[in-house]
mmCIF file of C-alpha atoms in Angstrom:
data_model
loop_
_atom_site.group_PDB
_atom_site.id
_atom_site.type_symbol
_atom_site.label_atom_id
_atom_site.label_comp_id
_atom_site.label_asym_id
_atom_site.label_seq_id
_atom_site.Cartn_x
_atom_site.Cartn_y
_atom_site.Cartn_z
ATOM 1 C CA UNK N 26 226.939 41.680 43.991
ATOM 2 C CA UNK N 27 226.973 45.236 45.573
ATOM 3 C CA UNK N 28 224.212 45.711 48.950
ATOM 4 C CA UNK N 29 224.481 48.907 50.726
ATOM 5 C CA UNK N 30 222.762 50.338 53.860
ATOM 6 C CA UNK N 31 221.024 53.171 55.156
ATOM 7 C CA UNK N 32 218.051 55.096 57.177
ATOM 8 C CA UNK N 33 216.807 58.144 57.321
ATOM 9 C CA UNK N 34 214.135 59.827 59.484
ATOM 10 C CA UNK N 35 210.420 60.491 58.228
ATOM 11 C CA UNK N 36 209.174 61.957 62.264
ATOM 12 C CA UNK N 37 206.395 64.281 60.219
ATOM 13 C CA UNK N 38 207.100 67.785 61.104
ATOM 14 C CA UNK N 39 203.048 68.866 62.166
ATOM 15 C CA UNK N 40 200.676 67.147 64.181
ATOM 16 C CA UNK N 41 199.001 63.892 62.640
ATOM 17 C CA UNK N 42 196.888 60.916 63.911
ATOM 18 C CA UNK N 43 198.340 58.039 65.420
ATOM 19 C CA UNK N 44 197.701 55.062 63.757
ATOM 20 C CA UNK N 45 195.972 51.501 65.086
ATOM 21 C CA UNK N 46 193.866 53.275 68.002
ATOM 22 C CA UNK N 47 190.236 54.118 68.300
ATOM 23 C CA UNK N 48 188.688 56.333 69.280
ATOM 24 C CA UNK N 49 191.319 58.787 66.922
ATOM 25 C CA UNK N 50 194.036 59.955 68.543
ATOM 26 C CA UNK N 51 196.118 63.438 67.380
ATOM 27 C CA UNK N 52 199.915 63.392 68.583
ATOM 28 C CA UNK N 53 200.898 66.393 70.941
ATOM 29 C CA UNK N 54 204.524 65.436 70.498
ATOM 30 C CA UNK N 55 207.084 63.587 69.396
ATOM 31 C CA UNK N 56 208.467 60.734 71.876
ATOM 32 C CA UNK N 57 210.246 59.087 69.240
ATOM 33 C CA UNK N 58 211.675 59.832 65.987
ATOM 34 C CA UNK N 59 210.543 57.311 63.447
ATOM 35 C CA UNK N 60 212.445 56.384 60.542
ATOM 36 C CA UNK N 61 212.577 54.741 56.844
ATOM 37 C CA UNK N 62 215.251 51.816 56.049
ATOM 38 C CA UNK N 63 216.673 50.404 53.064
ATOM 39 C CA UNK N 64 218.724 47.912 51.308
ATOM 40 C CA UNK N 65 219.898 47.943 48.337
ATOM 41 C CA UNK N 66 220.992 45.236 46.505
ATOM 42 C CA UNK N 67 222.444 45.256 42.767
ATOM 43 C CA UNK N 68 223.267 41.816 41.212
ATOM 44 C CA UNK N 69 224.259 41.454 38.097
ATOM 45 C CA UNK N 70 223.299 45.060 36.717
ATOM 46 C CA UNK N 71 219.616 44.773 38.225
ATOM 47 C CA UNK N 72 219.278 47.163 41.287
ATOM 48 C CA UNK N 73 216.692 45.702 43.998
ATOM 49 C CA UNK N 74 215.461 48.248 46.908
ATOM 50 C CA UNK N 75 214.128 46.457 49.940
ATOM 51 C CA UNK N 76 212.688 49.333 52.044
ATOM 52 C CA UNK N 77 210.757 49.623 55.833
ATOM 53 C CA UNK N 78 209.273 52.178 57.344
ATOM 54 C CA UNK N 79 207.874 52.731 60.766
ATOM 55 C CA UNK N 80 204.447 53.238 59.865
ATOM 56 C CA UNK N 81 200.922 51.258 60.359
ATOM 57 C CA UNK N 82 200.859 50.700 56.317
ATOM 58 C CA UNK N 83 202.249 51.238 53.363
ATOM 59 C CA UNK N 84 199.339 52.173 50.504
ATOM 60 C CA UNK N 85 199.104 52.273 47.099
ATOM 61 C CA UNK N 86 199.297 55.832 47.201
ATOM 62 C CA UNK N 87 202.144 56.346 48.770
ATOM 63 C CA UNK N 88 203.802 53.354 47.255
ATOM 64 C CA UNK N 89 203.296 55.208 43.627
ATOM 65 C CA UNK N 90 204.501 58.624 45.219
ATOM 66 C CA UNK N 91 207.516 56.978 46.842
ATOM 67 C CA UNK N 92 208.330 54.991 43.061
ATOM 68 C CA UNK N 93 208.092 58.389 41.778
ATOM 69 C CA UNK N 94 210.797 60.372 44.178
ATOM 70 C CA UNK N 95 213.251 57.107 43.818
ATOM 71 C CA UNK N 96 213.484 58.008 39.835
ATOM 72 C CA UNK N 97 214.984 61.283 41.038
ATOM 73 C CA UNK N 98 218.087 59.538 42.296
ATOM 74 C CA UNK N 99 217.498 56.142 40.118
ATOM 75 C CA UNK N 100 216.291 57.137 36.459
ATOM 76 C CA UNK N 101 214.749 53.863 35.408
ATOM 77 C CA UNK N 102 213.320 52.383 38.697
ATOM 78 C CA UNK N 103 210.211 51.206 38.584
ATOM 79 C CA UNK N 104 207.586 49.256 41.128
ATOM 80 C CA UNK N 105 209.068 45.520 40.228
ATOM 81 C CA UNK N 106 212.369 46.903 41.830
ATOM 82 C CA UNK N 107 210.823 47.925 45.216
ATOM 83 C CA UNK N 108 209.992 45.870 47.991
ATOM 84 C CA UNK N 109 208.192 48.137 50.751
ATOM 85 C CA UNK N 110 207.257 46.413 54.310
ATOM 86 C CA UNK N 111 205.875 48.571 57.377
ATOM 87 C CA UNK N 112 206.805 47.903 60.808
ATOM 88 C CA UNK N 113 203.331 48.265 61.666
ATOM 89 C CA UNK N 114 204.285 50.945 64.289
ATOM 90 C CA UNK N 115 200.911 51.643 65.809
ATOM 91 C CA UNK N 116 202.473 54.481 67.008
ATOM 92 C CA UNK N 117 203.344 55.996 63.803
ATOM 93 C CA UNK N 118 201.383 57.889 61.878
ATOM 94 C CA UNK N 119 197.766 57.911 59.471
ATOM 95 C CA UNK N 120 198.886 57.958 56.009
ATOM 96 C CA UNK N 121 195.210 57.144 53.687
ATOM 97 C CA UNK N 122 193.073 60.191 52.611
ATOM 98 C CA UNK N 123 190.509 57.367 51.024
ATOM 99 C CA UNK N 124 187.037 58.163 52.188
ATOM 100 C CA UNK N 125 185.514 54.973 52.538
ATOM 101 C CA UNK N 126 188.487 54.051 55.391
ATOM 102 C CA UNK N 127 188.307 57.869 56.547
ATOM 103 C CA UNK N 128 183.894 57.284 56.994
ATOM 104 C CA UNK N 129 184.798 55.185 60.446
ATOM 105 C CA UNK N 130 187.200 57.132 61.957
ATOM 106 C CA UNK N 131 185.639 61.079 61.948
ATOM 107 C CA UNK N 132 189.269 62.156 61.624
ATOM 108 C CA UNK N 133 189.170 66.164 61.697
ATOM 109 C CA UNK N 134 191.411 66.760 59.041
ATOM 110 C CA UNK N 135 191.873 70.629 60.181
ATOM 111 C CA UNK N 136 193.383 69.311 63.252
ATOM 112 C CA UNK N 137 196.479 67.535 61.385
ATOM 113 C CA UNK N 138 199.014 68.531 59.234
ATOM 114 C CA UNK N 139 197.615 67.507 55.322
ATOM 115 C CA UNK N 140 198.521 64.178 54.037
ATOM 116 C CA UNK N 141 199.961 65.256 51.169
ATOM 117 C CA UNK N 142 202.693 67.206 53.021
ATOM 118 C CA UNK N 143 203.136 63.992 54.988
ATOM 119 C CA UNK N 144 203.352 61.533 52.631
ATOM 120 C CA UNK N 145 205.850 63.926 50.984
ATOM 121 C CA UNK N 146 207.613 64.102 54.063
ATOM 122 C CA UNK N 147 207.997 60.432 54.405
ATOM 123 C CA UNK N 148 209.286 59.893 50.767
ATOM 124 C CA UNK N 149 211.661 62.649 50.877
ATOM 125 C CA UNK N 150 213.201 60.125 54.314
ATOM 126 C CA UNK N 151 212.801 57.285 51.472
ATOM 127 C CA UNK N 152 214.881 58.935 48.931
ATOM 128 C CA UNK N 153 217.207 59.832 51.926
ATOM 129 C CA UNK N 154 217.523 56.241 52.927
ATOM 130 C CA UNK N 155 218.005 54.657 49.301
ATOM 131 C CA UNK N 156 221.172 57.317 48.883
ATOM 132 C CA UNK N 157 222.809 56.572 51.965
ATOM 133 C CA UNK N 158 222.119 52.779 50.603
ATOM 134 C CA UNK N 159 223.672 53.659 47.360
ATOM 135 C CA UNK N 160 226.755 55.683 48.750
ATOM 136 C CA UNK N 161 228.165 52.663 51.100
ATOM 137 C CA UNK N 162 227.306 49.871 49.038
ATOM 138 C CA UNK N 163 229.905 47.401 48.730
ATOM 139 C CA UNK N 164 230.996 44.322 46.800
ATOM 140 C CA UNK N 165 229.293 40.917 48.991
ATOM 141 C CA UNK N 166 231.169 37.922 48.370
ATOM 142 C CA UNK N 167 229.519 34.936 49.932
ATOM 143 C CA UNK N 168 230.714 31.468 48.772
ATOM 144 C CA UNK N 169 227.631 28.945 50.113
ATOM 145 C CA UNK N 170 229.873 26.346 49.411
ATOM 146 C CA UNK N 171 233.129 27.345 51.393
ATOM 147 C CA UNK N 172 233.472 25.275 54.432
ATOM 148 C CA UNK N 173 234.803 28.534 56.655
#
């Protein structure tokens, strides 16, 4: 078994809405990078990625766009490989263009940098992360059974 490490940062490069607080809130400037995490994990020839970002949620959408940049560096990966978590950092960032979440919040969408380039943003720090997980992995011998 090979597990490797690494992080990259995903700190969007415009101004977006901070997450978890109403009334909406529009960042000024950054306080704190934030970052995306991985493990990788490949056990007999099948290649896991265990991922976390620092943002409120991780949707669909940007699940399937994030899927989609990992087959640049890892041909055949595919959604049953990837397990993606959120840190729930209130403080990160407003990922969703889907109306019927967006009809609550009155975000003014000229005010922020568009999603697209965000979310694009964030899986470019995914594919970052997985690489740098790929690069140091190393063999992981664990014996459950020694008695060291």
């Amino acid at each position: 078994m090979k597990i490797g490490f690494g992080s990259s940062k995903i700190t969007p490069s415009g101004k977006i809405v901070i997450a978890g607080a109403i009334p909406v809130r529009y960042t000024d400037k950054v306080h704190d990078d934030i970052f995306a995490s991985a493990m990788v994990i490949n056990a007999n020839e099948k290649l896991t990625v265990l991922l976390s970002c620092d943002i409120c949620h991780p949707n669909r959408r940007l699940t399937d766009e994030a899927v989609l940049a990992l087959k640049s560096v890892i041909p055949n990966f595919s959604l049953e490989q990837l397990i993606f978590c959120a840190t729930h950092a209130t403080a990160g960032f407003y990922l969703t263009d889907d109306e019927f979440l967006n009809a609550g919040l009155q975000i003014d969408f000229d005010k922020i940098m568009p999603l697209e380039k965000a979310r694009q943003e964030i899986c470019d720090g995914i594919v970052n992360a997985v690489k740098k997980a790929l690069d140091r992995s190393d063999e992981f011998l664990y014996n459950l059974f020694s008695s060291a």
